[in-house]
XYZ file of C-alpha atoms in Angstrom:
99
model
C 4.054 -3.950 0.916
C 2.986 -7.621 0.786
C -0.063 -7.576 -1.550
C -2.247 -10.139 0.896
C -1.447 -7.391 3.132
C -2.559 -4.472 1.267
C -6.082 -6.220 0.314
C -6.790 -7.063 4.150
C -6.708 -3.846 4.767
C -8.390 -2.536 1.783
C -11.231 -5.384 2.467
C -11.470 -4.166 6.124
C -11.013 -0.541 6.912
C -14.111 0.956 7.017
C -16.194 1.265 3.295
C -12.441 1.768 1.509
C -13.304 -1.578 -0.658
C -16.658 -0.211 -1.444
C -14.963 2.900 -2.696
C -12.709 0.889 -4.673
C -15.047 -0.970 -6.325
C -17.095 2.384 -7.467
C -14.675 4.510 -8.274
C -12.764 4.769 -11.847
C -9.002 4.419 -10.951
C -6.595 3.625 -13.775
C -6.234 0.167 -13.655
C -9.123 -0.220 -11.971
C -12.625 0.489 -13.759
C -16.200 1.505 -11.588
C -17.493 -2.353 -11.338
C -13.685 -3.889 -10.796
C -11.826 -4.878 -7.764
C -14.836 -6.660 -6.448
C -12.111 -10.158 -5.735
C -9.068 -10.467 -4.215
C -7.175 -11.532 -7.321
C -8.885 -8.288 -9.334
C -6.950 -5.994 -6.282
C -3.825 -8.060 -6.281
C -3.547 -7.494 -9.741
C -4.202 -3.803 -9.491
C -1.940 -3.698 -6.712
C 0.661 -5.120 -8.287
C 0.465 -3.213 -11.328
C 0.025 0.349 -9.640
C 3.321 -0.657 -8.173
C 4.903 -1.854 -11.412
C 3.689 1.082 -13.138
C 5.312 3.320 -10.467
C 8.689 2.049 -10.708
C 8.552 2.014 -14.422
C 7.580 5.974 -13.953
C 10.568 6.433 -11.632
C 13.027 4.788 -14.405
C 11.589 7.372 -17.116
C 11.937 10.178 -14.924
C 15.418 9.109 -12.930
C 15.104 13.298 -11.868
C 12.300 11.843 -9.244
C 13.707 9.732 -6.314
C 11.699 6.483 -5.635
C 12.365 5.376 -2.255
C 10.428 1.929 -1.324
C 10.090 0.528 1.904
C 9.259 -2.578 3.528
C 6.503 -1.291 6.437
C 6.117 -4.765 7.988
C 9.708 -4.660 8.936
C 9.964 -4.009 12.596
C 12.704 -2.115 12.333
C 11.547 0.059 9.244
C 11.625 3.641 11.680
C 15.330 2.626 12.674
C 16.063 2.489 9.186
C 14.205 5.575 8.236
C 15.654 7.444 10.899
C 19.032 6.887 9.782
C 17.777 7.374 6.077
C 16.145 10.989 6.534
C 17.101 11.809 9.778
C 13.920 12.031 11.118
C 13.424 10.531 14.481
C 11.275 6.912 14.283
C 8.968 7.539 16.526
C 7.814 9.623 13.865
C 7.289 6.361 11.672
C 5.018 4.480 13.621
C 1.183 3.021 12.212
C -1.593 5.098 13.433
C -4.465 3.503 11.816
C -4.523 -0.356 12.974
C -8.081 -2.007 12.203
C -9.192 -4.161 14.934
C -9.012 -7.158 12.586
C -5.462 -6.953 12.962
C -5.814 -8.599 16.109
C -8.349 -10.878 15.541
C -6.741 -14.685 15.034
């Protein structure tokens, strides 16, 4: 996911930034997370340090997937066989259609 992406929503669904900010997450201390560079930076390395997990365990299948591409459910579909209506967002904040 696009990491300006990620923080929007973090910044804007409901107290999820707040929570964030308090909690102890590895990577991401009680007191940190507070800017947008701190969560890009945890973003990014949460990600890094997943992929790095999925190379030392190569038994665990890391499947990563772009969900701003239209056509992601298509691709899913075809992927897992599941049907892509079944891949559709269901939790769009109303600042997503604020310009």
């Amino acid at each position: 996911r696009d990491p300006d992406d990620w923080i929007k929503s973090v910044m804007n669904w409901h107290e999820l930034h707040t929570y964030f900010i308090n909690s102890n997450i590895t990577s991401l201390p009680a007191g940190v997370g507070k800017s947008k560079e701190e969560l890009r930076a945890f973003f990014v390395g949460h990600n890094e340090r997943i992929r790095q997990f999925a190379r030392n365990y190569p038994s665990h299948a890391l499947v990563e997937v772009d969900i701003g591409d239209k056509n992601i459910g298509k691709l899913l579909e075809h992927a897992f066989g599941i049907t892509d209506k079944c891949w559709g967002q269901s939790n769009v904040g109303s600042y997503h259609n604020k310009k």
